[in-house]
PDB file of N, CA and C in Angstrom:
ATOM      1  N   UNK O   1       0.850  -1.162   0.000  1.00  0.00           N
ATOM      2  CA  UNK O   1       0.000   0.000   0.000  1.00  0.00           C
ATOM      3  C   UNK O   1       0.894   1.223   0.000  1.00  0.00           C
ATOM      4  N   UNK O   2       0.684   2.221  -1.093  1.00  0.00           N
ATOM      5  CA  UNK O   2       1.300   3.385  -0.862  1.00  0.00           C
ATOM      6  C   UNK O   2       0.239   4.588  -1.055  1.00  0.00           C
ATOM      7  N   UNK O   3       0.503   5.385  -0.114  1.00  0.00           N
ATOM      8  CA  UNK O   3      -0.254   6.522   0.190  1.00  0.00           C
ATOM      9  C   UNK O   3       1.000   7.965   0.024  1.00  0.00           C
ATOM     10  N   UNK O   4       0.762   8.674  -0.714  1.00  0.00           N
ATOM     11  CA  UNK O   4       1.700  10.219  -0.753  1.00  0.00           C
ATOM     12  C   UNK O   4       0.946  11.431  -0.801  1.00  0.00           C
ATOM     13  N   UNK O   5       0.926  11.658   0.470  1.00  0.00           N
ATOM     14  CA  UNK O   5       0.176  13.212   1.083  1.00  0.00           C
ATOM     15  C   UNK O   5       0.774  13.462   2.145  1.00  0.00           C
ATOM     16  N   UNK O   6       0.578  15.266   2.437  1.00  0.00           N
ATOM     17  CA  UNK O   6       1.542  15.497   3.721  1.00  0.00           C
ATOM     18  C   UNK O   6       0.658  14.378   4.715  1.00  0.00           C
ATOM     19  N   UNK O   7      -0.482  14.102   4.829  1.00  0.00           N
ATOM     20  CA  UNK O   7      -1.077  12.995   6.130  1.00  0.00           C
ATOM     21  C   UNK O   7      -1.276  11.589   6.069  1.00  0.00           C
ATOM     22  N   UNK O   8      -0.369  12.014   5.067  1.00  0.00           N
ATOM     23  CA  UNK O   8       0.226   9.923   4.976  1.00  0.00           C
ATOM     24  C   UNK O   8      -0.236   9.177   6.117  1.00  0.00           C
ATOM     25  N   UNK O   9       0.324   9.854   6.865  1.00  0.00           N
ATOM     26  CA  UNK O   9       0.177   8.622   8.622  1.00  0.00           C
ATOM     27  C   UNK O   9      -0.910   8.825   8.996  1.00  0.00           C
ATOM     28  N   UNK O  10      -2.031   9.357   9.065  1.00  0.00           N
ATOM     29  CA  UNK O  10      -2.835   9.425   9.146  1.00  0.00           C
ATOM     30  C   UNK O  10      -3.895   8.250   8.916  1.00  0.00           C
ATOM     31  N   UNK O  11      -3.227   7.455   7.751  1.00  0.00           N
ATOM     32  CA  UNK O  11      -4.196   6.761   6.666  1.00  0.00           C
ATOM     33  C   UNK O  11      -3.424   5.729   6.395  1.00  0.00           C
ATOM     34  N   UNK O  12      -2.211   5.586   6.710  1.00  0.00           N
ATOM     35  CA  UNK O  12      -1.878   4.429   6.372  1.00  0.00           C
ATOM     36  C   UNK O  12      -2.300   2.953   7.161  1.00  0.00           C
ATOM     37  N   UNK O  13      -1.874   3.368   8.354  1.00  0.00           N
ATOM     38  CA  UNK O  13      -2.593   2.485   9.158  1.00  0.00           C
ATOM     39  C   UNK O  13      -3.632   1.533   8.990  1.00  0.00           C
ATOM     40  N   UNK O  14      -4.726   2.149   8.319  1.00  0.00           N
ATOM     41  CA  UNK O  14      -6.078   1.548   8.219  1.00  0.00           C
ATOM     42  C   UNK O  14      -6.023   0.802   6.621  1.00  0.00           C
ATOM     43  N   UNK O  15      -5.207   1.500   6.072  1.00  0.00           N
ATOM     44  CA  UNK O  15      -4.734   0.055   4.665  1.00  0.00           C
ATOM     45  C   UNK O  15      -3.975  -0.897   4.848  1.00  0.00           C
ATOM     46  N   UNK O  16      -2.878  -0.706   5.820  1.00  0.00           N
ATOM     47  CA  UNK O  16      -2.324  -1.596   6.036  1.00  0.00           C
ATOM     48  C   UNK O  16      -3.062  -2.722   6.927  1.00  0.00           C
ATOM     49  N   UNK O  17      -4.116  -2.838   7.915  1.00  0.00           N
ATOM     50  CA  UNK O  17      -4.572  -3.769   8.747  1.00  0.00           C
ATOM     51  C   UNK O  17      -5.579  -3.970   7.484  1.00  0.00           C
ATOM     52  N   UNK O  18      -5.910  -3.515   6.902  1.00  0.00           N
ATOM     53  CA  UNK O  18      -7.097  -3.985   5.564  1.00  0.00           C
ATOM     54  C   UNK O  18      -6.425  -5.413   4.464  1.00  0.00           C
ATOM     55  N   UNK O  19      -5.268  -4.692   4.659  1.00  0.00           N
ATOM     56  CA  UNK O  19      -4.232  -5.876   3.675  1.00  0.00           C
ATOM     57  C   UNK O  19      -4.008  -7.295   3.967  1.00  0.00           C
ATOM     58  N   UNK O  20      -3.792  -6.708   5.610  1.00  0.00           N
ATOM     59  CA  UNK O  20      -3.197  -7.206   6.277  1.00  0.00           C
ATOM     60  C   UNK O  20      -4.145  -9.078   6.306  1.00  0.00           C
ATOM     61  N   UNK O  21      -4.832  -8.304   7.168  1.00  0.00           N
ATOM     62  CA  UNK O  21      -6.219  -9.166   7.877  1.00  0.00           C
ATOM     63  C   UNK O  21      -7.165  -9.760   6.361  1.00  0.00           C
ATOM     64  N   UNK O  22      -6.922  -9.169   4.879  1.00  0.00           N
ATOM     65  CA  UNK O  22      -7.693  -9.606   3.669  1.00  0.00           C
ATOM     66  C   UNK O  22      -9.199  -9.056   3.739  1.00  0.00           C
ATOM     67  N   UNK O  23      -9.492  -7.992   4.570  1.00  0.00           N
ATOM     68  CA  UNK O  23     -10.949  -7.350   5.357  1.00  0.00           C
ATOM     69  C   UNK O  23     -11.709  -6.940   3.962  1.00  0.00           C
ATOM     70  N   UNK O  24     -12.840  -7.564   4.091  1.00  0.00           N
ATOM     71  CA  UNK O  24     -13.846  -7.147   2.421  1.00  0.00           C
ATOM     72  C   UNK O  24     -14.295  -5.541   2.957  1.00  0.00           C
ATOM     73  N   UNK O  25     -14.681  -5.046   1.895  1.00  0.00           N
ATOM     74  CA  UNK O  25     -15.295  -3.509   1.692  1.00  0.00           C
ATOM     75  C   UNK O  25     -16.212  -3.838   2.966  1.00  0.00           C
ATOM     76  N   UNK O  26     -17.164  -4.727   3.255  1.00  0.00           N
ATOM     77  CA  UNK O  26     -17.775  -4.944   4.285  1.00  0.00           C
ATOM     78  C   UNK O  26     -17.356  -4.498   5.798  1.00  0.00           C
ATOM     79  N   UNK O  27     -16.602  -5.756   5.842  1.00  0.00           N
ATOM     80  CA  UNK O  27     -15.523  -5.042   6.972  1.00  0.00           C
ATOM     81  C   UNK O  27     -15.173  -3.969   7.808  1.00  0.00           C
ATOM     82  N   UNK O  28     -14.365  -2.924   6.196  1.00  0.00           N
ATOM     83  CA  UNK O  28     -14.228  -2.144   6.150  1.00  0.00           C
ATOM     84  C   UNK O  28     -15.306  -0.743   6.962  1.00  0.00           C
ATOM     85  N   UNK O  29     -16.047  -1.457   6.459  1.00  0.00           N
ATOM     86  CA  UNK O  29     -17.612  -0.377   6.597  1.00  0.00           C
ATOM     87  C   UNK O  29     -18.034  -0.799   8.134  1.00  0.00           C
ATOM     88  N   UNK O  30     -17.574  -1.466   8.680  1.00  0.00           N
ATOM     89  CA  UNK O  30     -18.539  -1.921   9.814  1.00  0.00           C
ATOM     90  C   UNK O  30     -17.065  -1.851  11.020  1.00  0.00           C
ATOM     91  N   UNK O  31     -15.947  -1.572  10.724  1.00  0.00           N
ATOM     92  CA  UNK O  31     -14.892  -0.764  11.439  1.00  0.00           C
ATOM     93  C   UNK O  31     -15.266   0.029  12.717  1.00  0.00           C
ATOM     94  N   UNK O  32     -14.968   0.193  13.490  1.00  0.00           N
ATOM     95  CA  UNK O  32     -14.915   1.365  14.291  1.00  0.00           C
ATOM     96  C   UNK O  32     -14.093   2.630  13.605  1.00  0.00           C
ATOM     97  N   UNK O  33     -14.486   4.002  12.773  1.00  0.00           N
ATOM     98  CA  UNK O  33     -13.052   5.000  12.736  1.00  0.00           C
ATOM     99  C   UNK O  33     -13.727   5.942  13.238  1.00  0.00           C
ATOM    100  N   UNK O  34     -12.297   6.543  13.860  1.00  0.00           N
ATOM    101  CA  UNK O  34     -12.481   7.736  14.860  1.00  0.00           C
ATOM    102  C   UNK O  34     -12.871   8.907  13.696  1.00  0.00           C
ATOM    103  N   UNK O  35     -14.037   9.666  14.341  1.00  0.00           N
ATOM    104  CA  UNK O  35     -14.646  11.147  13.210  1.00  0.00           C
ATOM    105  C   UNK O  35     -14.476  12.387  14.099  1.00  0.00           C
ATOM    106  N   UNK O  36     -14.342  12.895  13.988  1.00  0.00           N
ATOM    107  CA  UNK O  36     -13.791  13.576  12.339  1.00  0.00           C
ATOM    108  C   UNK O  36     -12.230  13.269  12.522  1.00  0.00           C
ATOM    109  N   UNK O  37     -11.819  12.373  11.518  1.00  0.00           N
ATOM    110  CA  UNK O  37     -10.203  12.432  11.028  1.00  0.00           C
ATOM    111  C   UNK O  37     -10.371  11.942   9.435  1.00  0.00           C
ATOM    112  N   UNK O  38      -9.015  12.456   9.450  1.00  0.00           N
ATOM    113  CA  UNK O  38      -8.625  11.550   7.776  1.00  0.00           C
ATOM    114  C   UNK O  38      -9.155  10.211   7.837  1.00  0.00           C
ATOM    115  N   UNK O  39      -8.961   9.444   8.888  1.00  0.00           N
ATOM    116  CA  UNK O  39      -8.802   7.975   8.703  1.00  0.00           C
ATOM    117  C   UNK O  39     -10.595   7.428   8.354  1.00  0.00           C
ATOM    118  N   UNK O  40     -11.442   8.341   8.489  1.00  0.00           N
ATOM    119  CA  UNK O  40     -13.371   8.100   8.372  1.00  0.00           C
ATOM    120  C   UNK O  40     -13.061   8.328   6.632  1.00  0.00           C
ATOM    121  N   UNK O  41     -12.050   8.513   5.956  1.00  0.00           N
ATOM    122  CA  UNK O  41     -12.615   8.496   4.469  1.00  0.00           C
ATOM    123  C   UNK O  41     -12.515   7.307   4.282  1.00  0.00           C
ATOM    124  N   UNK O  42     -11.637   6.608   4.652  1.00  0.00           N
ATOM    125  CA  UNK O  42     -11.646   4.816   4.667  1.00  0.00           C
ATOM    126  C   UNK O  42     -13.024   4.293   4.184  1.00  0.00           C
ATOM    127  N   UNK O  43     -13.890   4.579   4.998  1.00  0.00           N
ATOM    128  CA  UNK O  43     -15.156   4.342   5.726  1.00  0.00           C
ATOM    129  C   UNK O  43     -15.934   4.677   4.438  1.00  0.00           C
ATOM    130  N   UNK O  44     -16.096   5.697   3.889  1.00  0.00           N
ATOM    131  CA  UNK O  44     -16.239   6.633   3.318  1.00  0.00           C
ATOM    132  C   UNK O  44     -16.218   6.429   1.748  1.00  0.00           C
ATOM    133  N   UNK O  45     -14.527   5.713   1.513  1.00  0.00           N
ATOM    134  CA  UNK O  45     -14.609   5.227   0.344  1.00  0.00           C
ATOM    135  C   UNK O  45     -14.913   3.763  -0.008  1.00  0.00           C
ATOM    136  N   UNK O  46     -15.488   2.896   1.197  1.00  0.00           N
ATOM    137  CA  UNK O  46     -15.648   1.857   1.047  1.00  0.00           C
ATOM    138  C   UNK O  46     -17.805   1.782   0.779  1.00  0.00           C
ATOM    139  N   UNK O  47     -18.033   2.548   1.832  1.00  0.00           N
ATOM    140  CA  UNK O  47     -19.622   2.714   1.499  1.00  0.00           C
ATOM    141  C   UNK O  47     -20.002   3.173   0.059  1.00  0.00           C
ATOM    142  N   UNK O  48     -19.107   3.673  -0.778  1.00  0.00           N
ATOM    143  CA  UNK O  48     -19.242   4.559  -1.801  1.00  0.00           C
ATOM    144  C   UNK O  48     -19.464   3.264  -2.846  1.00  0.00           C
ATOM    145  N   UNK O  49     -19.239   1.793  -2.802  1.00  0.00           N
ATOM    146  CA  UNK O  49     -19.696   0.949  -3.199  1.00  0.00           C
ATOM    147  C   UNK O  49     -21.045   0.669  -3.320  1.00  0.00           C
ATOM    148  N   UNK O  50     -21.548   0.990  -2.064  1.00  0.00           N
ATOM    149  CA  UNK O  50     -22.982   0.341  -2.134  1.00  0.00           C
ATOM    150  C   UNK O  50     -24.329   1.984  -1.965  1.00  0.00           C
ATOM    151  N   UNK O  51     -22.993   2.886  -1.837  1.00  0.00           N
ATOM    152  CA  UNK O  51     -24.351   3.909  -1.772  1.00  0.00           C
ATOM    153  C   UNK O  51     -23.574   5.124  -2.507  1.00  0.00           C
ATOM    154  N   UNK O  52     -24.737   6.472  -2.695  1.00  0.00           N
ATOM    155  CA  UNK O  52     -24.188   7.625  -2.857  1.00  0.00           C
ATOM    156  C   UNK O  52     -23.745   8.135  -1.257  1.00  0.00           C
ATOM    157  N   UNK O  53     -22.585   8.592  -1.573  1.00  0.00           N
ATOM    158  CA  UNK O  53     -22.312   8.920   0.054  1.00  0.00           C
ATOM    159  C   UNK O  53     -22.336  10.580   0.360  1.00  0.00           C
ATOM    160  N   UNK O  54     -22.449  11.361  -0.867  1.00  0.00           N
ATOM    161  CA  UNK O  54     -22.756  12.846  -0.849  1.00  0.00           C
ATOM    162  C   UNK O  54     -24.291  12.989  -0.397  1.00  0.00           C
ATOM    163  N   UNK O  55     -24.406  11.852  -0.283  1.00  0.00           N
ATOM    164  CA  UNK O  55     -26.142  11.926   0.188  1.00  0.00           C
ATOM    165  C   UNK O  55     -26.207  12.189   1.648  1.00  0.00           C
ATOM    166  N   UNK O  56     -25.076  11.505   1.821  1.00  0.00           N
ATOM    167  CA  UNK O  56     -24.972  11.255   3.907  1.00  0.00           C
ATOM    168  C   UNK O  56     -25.155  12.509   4.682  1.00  0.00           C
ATOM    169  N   UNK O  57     -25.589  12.751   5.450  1.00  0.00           N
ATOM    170  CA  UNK O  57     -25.482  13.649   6.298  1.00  0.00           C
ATOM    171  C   UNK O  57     -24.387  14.378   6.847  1.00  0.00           C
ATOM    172  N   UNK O  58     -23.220  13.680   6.894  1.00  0.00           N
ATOM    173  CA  UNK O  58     -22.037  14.067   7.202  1.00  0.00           C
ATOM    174  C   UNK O  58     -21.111  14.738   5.680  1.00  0.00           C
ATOM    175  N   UNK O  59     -21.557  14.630   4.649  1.00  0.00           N
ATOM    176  CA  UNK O  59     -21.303  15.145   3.148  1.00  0.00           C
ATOM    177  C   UNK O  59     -21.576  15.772   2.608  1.00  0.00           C
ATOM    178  N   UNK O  60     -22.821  16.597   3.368  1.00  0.00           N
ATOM    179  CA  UNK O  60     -24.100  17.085   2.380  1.00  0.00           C
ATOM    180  C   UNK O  60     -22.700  18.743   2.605  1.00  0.00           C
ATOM    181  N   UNK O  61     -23.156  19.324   1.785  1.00  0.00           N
ATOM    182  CA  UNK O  61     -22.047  20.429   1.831  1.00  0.00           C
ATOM    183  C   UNK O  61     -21.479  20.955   0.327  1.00  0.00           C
TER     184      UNK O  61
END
């Protein structure tokens, strides 16, 4: 997994235990991530599978 942004560390973490562990988009989605941080786009880009996520309440904006 490579990630290149100044908040790399932020985000790496949560790809790497994704890799790690083989965790489906499911998984993913049903995570505990701490909000508001970088690390809830995880979350974020994994729901974006099964829904519009600009719809969410937390997106609308």
């Amino acid at each position: 997994m490579h990630i290149v942004s100044p908040h790399a560390a932020d985000l790496i973490h949560e790809g790497v235990l994704a890799v790690k562990f083989k965790m489906t988009i499911d998984d993913i989605i049903d995570t505990v991530h701490v909000f508001p941080t970088l690390s809830e786009s995880m979350k974020l880009a994994a729901q974006s599978f099964y829904m519009d996520v600009g719809s969410l309440s937390c997106c609308i904006g």
